[in-house]
Amino acid sequence: LLDIKTQVNTEEKRNTVITDLDRLNGKKDVEKIEYKSKQASTEIIHVENPESALITFRGYIFTVNEQLVITNQKLNISTEETIKRNESLIGAVTKIENSGIQEINVNGTVYLADVIIKNGNLVLDGTTEIDGATLSNNTYEFGDEETDCATSSTDMAKNMVILKVNGDLTIKSDVILTSCKNVDGYGGPKGLLIYCTGTLTNNGEISMTARGAYAEGQDVYLWKNDEGNYEMVPAEGAAGGARVSGTSGNLGGDGTNRSTAGGGSGGGRTKR
């Protein structure tokens, strides 16, 4: 859209019209372009002077105005591309409609998720209480400590936490968005996934500091790309730091190819 607008404005020296979108016909992944009439805004027809257009692209339907600006988007659940998205974790999340514990199966791997769905715009301002999260000192912790996190050395974390916002998500200044954690030091849930259908405006902080899970690792199949290969986080991360008897601990290994980094060792002291 930006390429078309630039060409029209700079090379052809005119303002855009909605039918300039015809230049997208034949482009990769553009499935369909339909125009909406000014006289019958609910009827999709080809007219000489439409007011907007619907572009079906990569499983989504985008509404575009005469300035070639996207004004709305929604998932087109009937397309083949959307079916392919369901082979990934992100694709599965697009279909979830209800809050609560959900079982997600991707490429033979089963994930348990505590899903928190917010319909409409969500503003985290540090003072407003939000269902599904606890608020303390401008920090929103999403999820449930007892349900999602490990509670002992024999009871590992069971669920990831998914925050799905069907609208815009705004994080105000000095506000932190994070997950729940166990108060006895057994870490957080099996990850936090934030899925926002609108605009994410982050003037605060999204953090998972001190939220590492005591849990059994799983390969996380995030996305299946156009080549049919998975973009994933492997179950096994880098090695942790070796223990020491000095005053400072050792660093853990760096994460590579999306794997998690290893934790640092604790320090020690020799008593004399």
PDB file of C-alpha atoms in Angstrom:
ATOM      1  CA  LEU A   1       0.000   0.000   0.000  1.00  0.00           C
ATOM      2  CA  LEU A   2       2.825   2.400   0.822  1.00  0.00           C
ATOM      3  CA  ASP A   3       4.546   1.602  -2.478  1.00  0.00           C
ATOM      4  CA  ILE A   4       1.361   2.395  -4.420  1.00  0.00           C
ATOM      5  CA  LYS A   5       0.782   5.593  -2.473  1.00  0.00           C
ATOM      6  CA  THR A   6       4.373   6.743  -3.034  1.00  0.00           C
ATOM      7  CA  GLN A   7       4.174   6.027  -6.752  1.00  0.00           C
ATOM      8  CA  VAL A   8       0.879   7.871  -7.149  1.00  0.00           C
ATOM      9  CA  ASN A   9       1.889  10.906  -5.073  1.00  0.00           C
ATOM     10  CA  THR A  10       5.467  11.385  -6.253  1.00  0.00           C
ATOM     11  CA  GLU A  11       5.528  10.004  -9.776  1.00  0.00           C
ATOM     12  CA  GLU A  12       1.991  10.662 -10.979  1.00  0.00           C
ATOM     13  CA  LYS A  13       1.595  13.862  -8.912  1.00  0.00           C
ATOM     14  CA  ARG A  14      -1.959  13.196  -7.725  1.00  0.00           C
ATOM     15  CA  ASN A  15      -3.931  11.978  -4.732  1.00  0.00           C
ATOM     16  CA  THR A  16      -4.767   8.336  -4.387  1.00  0.00           C
ATOM     17  CA  VAL A  17      -8.151   6.880  -5.269  1.00  0.00           C
ATOM     18  CA  ILE A  18      -9.452   3.620  -3.928  1.00  0.00           C
ATOM     19  CA  THR A  19      -9.245   1.852  -7.296  1.00  0.00           C
ATOM     20  CA  ASP A  20      -5.461   2.286  -7.260  1.00  0.00           C
ATOM     21  CA  LEU A  21      -5.664  -0.940  -5.279  1.00  0.00           C
ATOM     22  CA  ASP A  22      -6.184  -2.760  -8.582  1.00  0.00           C
ATOM     23  CA  ARG A  23      -2.388  -2.670  -8.822  1.00  0.00           C
ATOM     24  CA  LEU A  24      -2.307  -5.347  -6.115  1.00  0.00           C
ATOM     25  CA  ASN A  25      -4.043  -7.868  -8.389  1.00  0.00           C
ATOM     26  CA  GLY A  26      -1.670 -10.734  -9.064  1.00  0.00           C
ATOM     27  CA  LYS A  27       0.604  -9.912  -6.128  1.00  0.00           C
ATOM     28  CA  LYS A  28       1.702 -12.814  -3.942  1.00  0.00           C
ATOM     29  CA  ASP A  29      -0.777 -13.776  -1.182  1.00  0.00           C
ATOM     30  CA  VAL A  30      -3.410 -11.243  -2.317  1.00  0.00           C
ATOM     31  CA  GLU A  31      -6.456 -13.487  -2.660  1.00  0.00           C
ATOM     32  CA  LYS A  32      -9.176 -10.965  -3.452  1.00  0.00           C
ATOM     33  CA  ILE A  33      -9.956  -7.227  -3.717  1.00  0.00           C
ATOM     34  CA  GLU A  34     -13.571  -6.091  -3.278  1.00  0.00           C
ATOM     35  CA  TYR A  35     -14.987  -2.570  -3.279  1.00  0.00           C
ATOM     36  CA  LYS A  36     -17.710  -1.080  -1.091  1.00  0.00           C
ATOM     37  CA  SER A  37     -20.135   1.385  -2.605  1.00  0.00           C
ATOM     38  CA  LYS A  38     -20.834   4.778  -1.072  1.00  0.00           C
ATOM     39  CA  GLN A  39     -24.520   4.345  -1.856  1.00  0.00           C
ATOM     40  CA  ALA A  40     -24.785   0.854  -0.346  1.00  0.00           C
ATOM     41  CA  SER A  41     -22.033   0.564   2.233  1.00  0.00           C
ATOM     42  CA  THR A  42     -23.055  -2.937   3.240  1.00  0.00           C
ATOM     43  CA  GLU A  43     -23.005  -4.282  -0.307  1.00  0.00           C
ATOM     44  CA  ILE A  44     -19.701  -5.346  -1.812  1.00  0.00           C
ATOM     45  CA  ILE A  45     -19.713  -4.404  -5.474  1.00  0.00           C
ATOM     46  CA  HIS A  46     -17.434  -2.956  -8.123  1.00  0.00           C
ATOM     47  CA  VAL A  47     -18.412   0.667  -8.773  1.00  0.00           C
ATOM     48  CA  GLU A  48     -16.787   3.660 -10.410  1.00  0.00           C
ATOM     49  CA  ASN A  49     -16.496   5.659  -7.188  1.00  0.00           C
ATOM     50  CA  PRO A  50     -16.332   3.354  -4.147  1.00  0.00           C
ATOM     51  CA  GLU A  51     -15.468   4.618  -0.658  1.00  0.00           C
ATOM     52  CA  SER A  52     -13.416   1.681   0.616  1.00  0.00           C
ATOM     53  CA  ALA A  53     -12.125  -1.768  -0.239  1.00  0.00           C
ATOM     54  CA  LEU A  54     -11.714  -5.163   1.381  1.00  0.00           C
ATOM     55  CA  ILE A  55      -8.411  -6.933   0.691  1.00  0.00           C
ATOM     56  CA  THR A  56      -8.098 -10.627   1.571  1.00  0.00           C
ATOM     57  CA  PHE A  57      -4.414 -11.228   2.297  1.00  0.00           C
ATOM     58  CA  ARG A  58      -2.688 -14.089   4.156  1.00  0.00           C
ATOM     59  CA  GLY A  59      -5.832 -15.197   5.951  1.00  0.00           C
ATOM     60  CA  TYR A  60      -6.971 -11.723   6.971  1.00  0.00           C
ATOM     61  CA  ILE A  61      -9.480  -9.250   5.532  1.00  0.00           C
ATOM     62  CA  PHE A  62      -8.202  -5.659   5.615  1.00  0.00           C
ATOM     63  CA  THR A  63     -10.493  -2.645   5.222  1.00  0.00           C
ATOM     64  CA  VAL A  64      -8.726   0.146   3.298  1.00  0.00           C
ATOM     65  CA  ASN A  65      -9.910   3.725   2.733  1.00  0.00           C
ATOM     66  CA  GLU A  66      -9.370   6.144  -0.192  1.00  0.00           C
ATOM     67  CA  GLN A  67      -6.041   7.270   1.300  1.00  0.00           C
ATOM     68  CA  LEU A  68      -4.905   3.602   1.123  1.00  0.00           C
ATOM     69  CA  VAL A  69      -4.802   3.397   4.916  1.00  0.00           C
ATOM     70  CA  ILE A  70      -5.889   0.218   6.730  1.00  0.00           C
ATOM     71  CA  THR A  71      -8.802   1.073   9.013  1.00  0.00           C
ATOM     72  CA  ASN A  72      -9.750  -2.421  10.203  1.00  0.00           C
ATOM     73  CA  GLN A  73      -8.665  -6.034  10.006  1.00  0.00           C
ATOM     74  CA  LYS A  74     -10.213  -9.369  10.913  1.00  0.00           C
ATOM     75  CA  LEU A  75      -9.335 -13.031  10.584  1.00  0.00           C
ATOM     76  CA  ASN A  76     -10.849 -14.800   7.588  1.00  0.00           C
ATOM     77  CA  ILE A  77     -11.413 -18.234   9.087  1.00  0.00           C
ATOM     78  CA  SER A  78     -12.453 -19.838   5.809  1.00  0.00           C
ATOM     79  CA  THR A  79      -9.156 -19.533   3.933  1.00  0.00           C
ATOM     80  CA  GLU A  80      -6.550 -22.214   3.331  1.00  0.00           C
ATOM     81  CA  GLU A  81      -3.899 -19.931   4.819  1.00  0.00           C
ATOM     82  CA  THR A  82      -5.778 -19.792   8.116  1.00  0.00           C
ATOM     83  CA  ILE A  83      -5.916 -23.578   8.217  1.00  0.00           C
ATOM     84  CA  LYS A  84      -2.141 -23.610   7.896  1.00  0.00           C
ATOM     85  CA  ARG A  85      -1.870 -21.149  10.768  1.00  0.00           C
ATOM     86  CA  ASN A  86      -3.696 -23.614  12.984  1.00  0.00           C
ATOM     87  CA  GLU A  87      -0.629 -25.828  12.718  1.00  0.00           C
ATOM     88  CA  SER A  88       1.186 -23.347  14.974  1.00  0.00           C
ATOM     89  CA  LEU A  89       0.756 -22.003  18.483  1.00  0.00           C
ATOM     90  CA  ILE A  90      -0.011 -18.498  17.266  1.00  0.00           C
ATOM     91  CA  GLY A  91      -2.498 -19.867  14.754  1.00  0.00           C
ATOM     92  CA  ALA A  92      -4.278 -21.821  17.477  1.00  0.00           C
ATOM     93  CA  VAL A  93      -4.529 -18.737  19.671  1.00  0.00           C
ATOM     94  CA  THR A  94      -6.351 -16.858  16.899  1.00  0.00           C
ATOM     95  CA  LYS A  95      -9.215 -19.364  17.219  1.00  0.00           C
ATOM     96  CA  ILE A  96      -9.575 -19.402  21.013  1.00  0.00           C
ATOM     97  CA  GLU A  97     -12.748 -17.581  22.050  1.00  0.00           C
ATOM     98  CA  ASN A  98     -13.172 -18.461  25.746  1.00  0.00           C
ATOM     99  CA  SER A  99     -11.130 -17.743  28.837  1.00  0.00           C
ATOM    100  CA  GLY A 100     -10.007 -20.597  31.084  1.00  0.00           C
ATOM    101  CA  ILE A 101      -7.698 -23.595  30.854  1.00  0.00           C
ATOM    102  CA  GLN A 102      -7.307 -24.659  27.215  1.00  0.00           C
ATOM    103  CA  GLU A 103      -5.512 -27.629  25.641  1.00  0.00           C
ATOM    104  CA  ILE A 104      -3.611 -26.732  22.462  1.00  0.00           C
ATOM    105  CA  ASN A 105      -2.199 -29.441  20.195  1.00  0.00           C
ATOM    106  CA  VAL A 106       0.474 -28.357  17.712  1.00  0.00           C
ATOM    107  CA  ASN A 107       2.546 -30.802  15.658  1.00  0.00           C
ATOM    108  CA  GLY A 108       1.833 -33.580  18.159  1.00  0.00           C
ATOM    109  CA  THR A 109       2.822 -31.492  21.184  1.00  0.00           C
ATOM    110  CA  VAL A 110       0.121 -30.656  23.747  1.00  0.00           C
ATOM    111  CA  TYR A 111       0.276 -27.343  25.577  1.00  0.00           C
ATOM    112  CA  LEU A 112      -1.900 -26.445  28.537  1.00  0.00           C
ATOM    113  CA  ALA A 113      -2.704 -22.761  28.711  1.00  0.00           C
ATOM    114  CA  ASP A 114      -4.497 -20.475  31.144  1.00  0.00           C
ATOM    115  CA  VAL A 115      -6.202 -18.155  28.645  1.00  0.00           C
ATOM    116  CA  ILE A 116      -7.323 -14.652  29.623  1.00  0.00           C
ATOM    117  CA  ILE A 117      -9.412 -12.961  26.928  1.00  0.00           C
ATOM    118  CA  LYS A 118     -10.240  -9.248  26.943  1.00  0.00           C
ATOM    119  CA  ASN A 119     -12.786  -8.078  24.373  1.00  0.00           C
ATOM    120  CA  GLY A 120     -12.332  -4.413  23.556  1.00  0.00           C
ATOM    121  CA  ASN A 121      -9.439  -2.058  24.245  1.00  0.00           C
ATOM    122  CA  LEU A 122      -7.388  -2.788  27.374  1.00  0.00           C
ATOM    123  CA  VAL A 123      -5.522  -0.024  29.198  1.00  0.00           C
ATOM    124  CA  LEU A 124      -3.097  -0.924  31.985  1.00  0.00           C
ATOM    125  CA  ASP A 125      -2.766   2.319  33.956  1.00  0.00           C
ATOM    126  CA  GLY A 126      -1.433   1.024  37.270  1.00  0.00           C
ATOM    127  CA  THR A 127      -4.620   1.803  39.195  1.00  0.00           C
ATOM    128  CA  THR A 128      -7.459  -0.057  37.465  1.00  0.00           C
ATOM    129  CA  GLU A 129      -7.965  -3.655  38.596  1.00  0.00           C
ATOM    130  CA  ILE A 130      -8.132  -6.199  35.740  1.00  0.00           C
ATOM    131  CA  ASP A 131      -9.835  -9.601  35.972  1.00  0.00           C
ATOM    132  CA  GLY A 132      -7.268 -12.361  35.513  1.00  0.00           C
ATOM    133  CA  ALA A 133      -4.405 -10.304  36.956  1.00  0.00           C
ATOM    134  CA  THR A 134      -3.236  -9.106  40.356  1.00  0.00           C
ATOM    135  CA  LEU A 135      -2.121  -5.488  40.688  1.00  0.00           C
ATOM    136  CA  SER A 136       0.554  -4.303  43.078  1.00  0.00           C
ATOM    137  CA  ASN A 137       2.943  -1.338  42.838  1.00  0.00           C
ATOM    138  CA  ASN A 138       1.966  -0.567  39.212  1.00  0.00           C
ATOM    139  CA  THR A 139       2.647  -4.196  38.243  1.00  0.00           C
ATOM    140  CA  TYR A 140       0.024  -6.435  36.616  1.00  0.00           C
ATOM    141  CA  GLU A 141       0.717 -10.161  37.136  1.00  0.00           C
ATOM    142  CA  PHE A 142      -1.433 -12.224  34.759  1.00  0.00           C
ATOM    143  CA  GLY A 143      -2.363 -15.798  35.599  1.00  0.00           C
ATOM    144  CA  ASP A 144      -2.925 -17.728  38.801  1.00  0.00           C
ATOM    145  CA  GLU A 145      -0.078 -18.760  41.094  1.00  0.00           C
ATOM    146  CA  GLU A 146      -1.740 -21.956  42.324  1.00  0.00           C
ATOM    147  CA  THR A 147      -3.023 -23.080  38.917  1.00  0.00           C
ATOM    148  CA  ASP A 148      -0.190 -22.105  36.597  1.00  0.00           C
ATOM    149  CA  CYS A 149       3.063 -22.190  38.581  1.00  0.00           C
ATOM    150  CA  ALA A 150       5.036 -24.896  40.370  1.00  0.00           C
ATOM    151  CA  THR A 151       4.128 -25.102  44.038  1.00  0.00           C
ATOM    152  CA  SER A 152       6.824 -27.483  45.318  1.00  0.00           C
ATOM    153  CA  SER A 153       9.896 -29.467  44.232  1.00  0.00           C
ATOM    154  CA  THR A 154       7.606 -32.271  43.068  1.00  0.00           C
ATOM    155  CA  ASP A 155       4.790 -30.206  41.529  1.00  0.00           C
ATOM    156  CA  MET A 156       6.055 -28.527  38.354  1.00  0.00           C
ATOM    157  CA  ALA A 157       4.381 -25.676  36.492  1.00  0.00           C
ATOM    158  CA  LYS A 158       1.540 -26.925  34.283  1.00  0.00           C
ATOM    159  CA  ASN A 159       0.284 -24.011  32.191  1.00  0.00           C
ATOM    160  CA  MET A 160       1.495 -21.167  30.088  1.00  0.00           C
ATOM    161  CA  VAL A 161      -0.444 -17.915  30.420  1.00  0.00           C
ATOM    162  CA  ILE A 162      -2.017 -16.388  27.303  1.00  0.00           C
ATOM    163  CA  LEU A 163      -3.345 -12.838  27.341  1.00  0.00           C
ATOM    164  CA  LYS A 164      -5.496 -12.293  24.246  1.00  0.00           C
ATOM    165  CA  VAL A 165      -6.760  -8.769  23.651  1.00  0.00           C
ATOM    166  CA  ASN A 166      -9.403  -8.365  20.950  1.00  0.00           C
ATOM    167  CA  GLY A 167      -8.640  -4.688  20.514  1.00  0.00           C
ATOM    168  CA  ASP A 168      -5.848  -2.274  21.424  1.00  0.00           C
ATOM    169  CA  LEU A 169      -3.504  -2.899  24.354  1.00  0.00           C
ATOM    170  CA  THR A 170      -1.979   0.169  26.037  1.00  0.00           C
ATOM    171  CA  ILE A 171       0.603  -0.040  28.818  1.00  0.00           C
ATOM    172  CA  LYS A 172       0.969   3.306  30.546  1.00  0.00           C
ATOM    173  CA  SER A 173       4.263   4.825  31.693  1.00  0.00           C
ATOM    174  CA  ASP A 174       5.841   3.198  34.787  1.00  0.00           C
ATOM    175  CA  VAL A 175       3.476   0.206  34.492  1.00  0.00           C
ATOM    176  CA  ILE A 176       4.813  -3.366  34.240  1.00  0.00           C
ATOM    177  CA  LEU A 177       3.030  -6.284  32.554  1.00  0.00           C
ATOM    178  CA  THR A 178       4.284  -9.687  33.660  1.00  0.00           C
ATOM    179  CA  SER A 179       3.062 -13.131  34.730  1.00  0.00           C
ATOM    180  CA  CYS A 180       2.229 -14.590  38.114  1.00  0.00           C
ATOM    181  CA  LYS A 181       4.923 -16.337  40.183  1.00  0.00           C
ATOM    182  CA  ASN A 182       5.136 -18.713  43.111  1.00  0.00           C
ATOM    183  CA  VAL A 183       5.802 -16.893  46.394  1.00  0.00           C
ATOM    184  CA  ASP A 184       8.058 -19.722  47.632  1.00  0.00           C
ATOM    185  CA  GLY A 185      10.544 -19.342  44.782  1.00  0.00           C
ATOM    186  CA  TYR A 186       9.420 -22.037  42.314  1.00  0.00           C
ATOM    187  CA  GLY A 187       9.137 -19.569  39.442  1.00  0.00           C
ATOM    188  CA  GLY A 188       6.422 -18.536  37.061  1.00  0.00           C
ATOM    189  CA  PRO A 189       4.190 -20.332  34.529  1.00  0.00           C
ATOM    190  CA  LYS A 190       5.417 -22.093  31.393  1.00  0.00           C
ATOM    191  CA  GLY A 191       5.742 -18.817  29.528  1.00  0.00           C
ATOM    192  CA  LEU A 192       3.602 -15.769  28.790  1.00  0.00           C
ATOM    193  CA  LEU A 193       2.112 -15.121  25.343  1.00  0.00           C
ATOM    194  CA  ILE A 194       0.492 -11.763  24.556  1.00  0.00           C
ATOM    195  CA  TYR A 195      -1.755 -11.736  21.481  1.00  0.00           C
ATOM    196  CA  CYS A 196      -3.176  -8.367  20.468  1.00  0.00           C
ATOM    197  CA  THR A 197      -5.485  -7.940  17.453  1.00  0.00           C
ATOM    198  CA  GLY A 198      -5.187  -4.150  17.457  1.00  0.00           C
ATOM    199  CA  THR A 199      -2.353  -1.773  18.293  1.00  0.00           C
ATOM    200  CA  LEU A 200       0.062  -2.467  21.148  1.00  0.00           C
ATOM    201  CA  THR A 201       1.314   0.781  22.712  1.00  0.00           C
ATOM    202  CA  ASN A 202       3.971   0.071  25.314  1.00  0.00           C
ATOM    203  CA  ASN A 203       5.032   3.123  27.305  1.00  0.00           C
ATOM    204  CA  GLY A 204       5.845   0.966  30.312  1.00  0.00           C
ATOM    205  CA  GLU A 205       7.526  -2.436  30.464  1.00  0.00           C
ATOM    206  CA  ILE A 206       6.799  -6.046  29.536  1.00  0.00           C
ATOM    207  CA  SER A 207       9.024  -8.178  31.726  1.00  0.00           C
ATOM    208  CA  MET A 208       9.582 -11.819  32.655  1.00  0.00           C
ATOM    209  CA  THR A 209      12.379 -11.096  35.119  1.00  0.00           C
ATOM    210  CA  ALA A 210      12.354 -13.646  37.974  1.00  0.00           C
ATOM    211  CA  ARG A 211       9.596 -15.629  36.215  1.00  0.00           C
ATOM    212  CA  GLY A 212      11.605 -18.615  34.987  1.00  0.00           C
ATOM    213  CA  ALA A 213       9.479 -21.739  35.340  1.00  0.00           C
ATOM    214  CA  TYR A 214      10.321 -24.864  37.305  1.00  0.00           C
ATOM    215  CA  ALA A 215       8.900 -27.124  34.628  1.00  0.00           C
ATOM    216  CA  GLU A 216       9.555 -29.850  32.092  1.00  0.00           C
ATOM    217  CA  GLY A 217      10.754 -28.340  28.811  1.00  0.00           C
ATOM    218  CA  GLN A 218       8.733 -28.548  25.589  1.00  0.00           C
ATOM    219  CA  ASP A 219       9.461 -27.570  22.018  1.00  0.00           C
ATOM    220  CA  VAL A 220       7.372 -24.460  21.360  1.00  0.00           C
ATOM    221  CA  TYR A 221       6.094 -24.399  17.761  1.00  0.00           C
ATOM    222  CA  LEU A 222       5.403 -20.700  17.350  1.00  0.00           C
ATOM    223  CA  TRP A 223       4.798 -20.442  13.612  1.00  0.00           C
ATOM    224  CA  LYS A 224       4.943 -22.407  10.370  1.00  0.00           C
ATOM    225  CA  ASN A 225       6.615 -20.322   7.670  1.00  0.00           C
ATOM    226  CA  ASP A 226       6.007 -20.250   3.919  1.00  0.00           C
ATOM    227  CA  GLU A 227       8.614 -22.985   3.380  1.00  0.00           C
ATOM    228  CA  GLY A 228       6.689 -25.323   5.684  1.00  0.00           C
ATOM    229  CA  ASN A 229       9.309 -25.156   8.465  1.00  0.00           C
ATOM    230  CA  TYR A 230       8.549 -24.312  12.077  1.00  0.00           C
ATOM    231  CA  GLU A 231       9.833 -21.182  13.810  1.00  0.00           C
ATOM    232  CA  MET A 232      10.263 -22.637  17.287  1.00  0.00           C
ATOM    233  CA  VAL A 233      11.845 -22.398  20.706  1.00  0.00           C
ATOM    234  CA  PRO A 234      13.591 -25.720  21.520  1.00  0.00           C
ATOM    235  CA  ALA A 235      12.810 -27.554  24.733  1.00  0.00           C
ATOM    236  CA  GLU A 236      16.434 -27.688  25.848  1.00  0.00           C
ATOM    237  CA  GLY A 237      18.170 -24.412  26.589  1.00  0.00           C
ATOM    238  CA  ALA A 238      21.769 -23.507  27.287  1.00  0.00           C
ATOM    239  CA  ALA A 239      23.686 -24.975  30.232  1.00  0.00           C
ATOM    240  CA  GLY A 240      23.528 -23.285  33.599  1.00  0.00           C
ATOM    241  CA  GLY A 241      26.565 -21.780  35.294  1.00  0.00           C
ATOM    242  CA  ALA A 242      28.901 -24.163  37.141  1.00  0.00           C
ATOM    243  CA  ARG A 243      28.782 -23.987  40.914  1.00  0.00           C
ATOM    244  CA  VAL A 244      31.631 -22.200  42.691  1.00  0.00           C
ATOM    245  CA  SER A 245      33.003 -21.865  46.179  1.00  0.00           C
ATOM    246  CA  GLY A 246      34.131 -18.272  45.746  1.00  0.00           C
ATOM    247  CA  THR A 247      32.178 -15.151  46.414  1.00  0.00           C
ATOM    248  CA  SER A 248      30.693 -14.716  42.931  1.00  0.00           C
ATOM    249  CA  GLY A 249      28.673 -17.129  40.823  1.00  0.00           C
ATOM    250  CA  ASN A 250      29.312 -18.135  37.206  1.00  0.00           C
ATOM    251  CA  LEU A 251      27.225 -16.986  34.278  1.00  0.00           C
ATOM    252  CA  GLY A 252      25.040 -19.468  32.422  1.00  0.00           C
ATOM    253  CA  GLY A 253      25.409 -20.153  28.704  1.00  0.00           C
ATOM    254  CA  ASP A 254      23.980 -17.825  26.052  1.00  0.00           C
ATOM    255  CA  GLY A 255      20.810 -18.863  24.241  1.00  0.00           C
ATOM    256  CA  THR A 256      21.106 -19.570  20.499  1.00  0.00           C
ATOM    257  CA  ASN A 257      18.498 -20.190  17.781  1.00  0.00           C
ATOM    258  CA  ARG A 258      15.704 -19.026  20.110  1.00  0.00           C
ATOM    259  CA  SER A 259      16.728 -21.383  22.942  1.00  0.00           C
ATOM    260  CA  THR A 260      16.612 -19.995  26.452  1.00  0.00           C
ATOM    261  CA  ALA A 261      19.831 -18.951  28.155  1.00  0.00           C
ATOM    262  CA  GLY A 262      21.250 -20.869  31.124  1.00  0.00           C
ATOM    263  CA  GLY A 263      20.804 -19.557  34.635  1.00  0.00           C
ATOM    264  CA  GLY A 264      23.756 -18.281  36.639  1.00  0.00           C
ATOM    265  CA  SER A 265      25.069 -20.190  39.627  1.00  0.00           C
ATOM    266  CA  GLY A 266      24.893 -18.877  43.153  1.00  0.00           C
ATOM    267  CA  GLY A 267      27.905 -17.537  44.931  1.00  0.00           C
ATOM    268  CA  GLY A 268      29.552 -19.222  47.905  1.00  0.00           C
ATOM    269  CA  ARG A 269      31.703 -18.460  50.894  1.00  0.00           C
ATOM    270  CA  THR A 270      34.319 -20.539  52.659  1.00  0.00           C
ATOM    271  CA  LYS A 271      33.980 -20.476  56.448  1.00  0.00           C
ATOM    272  CA  ARG A 272      37.201 -20.305  58.451  1.00  0.00           C
TER     273      ARG A 272
END
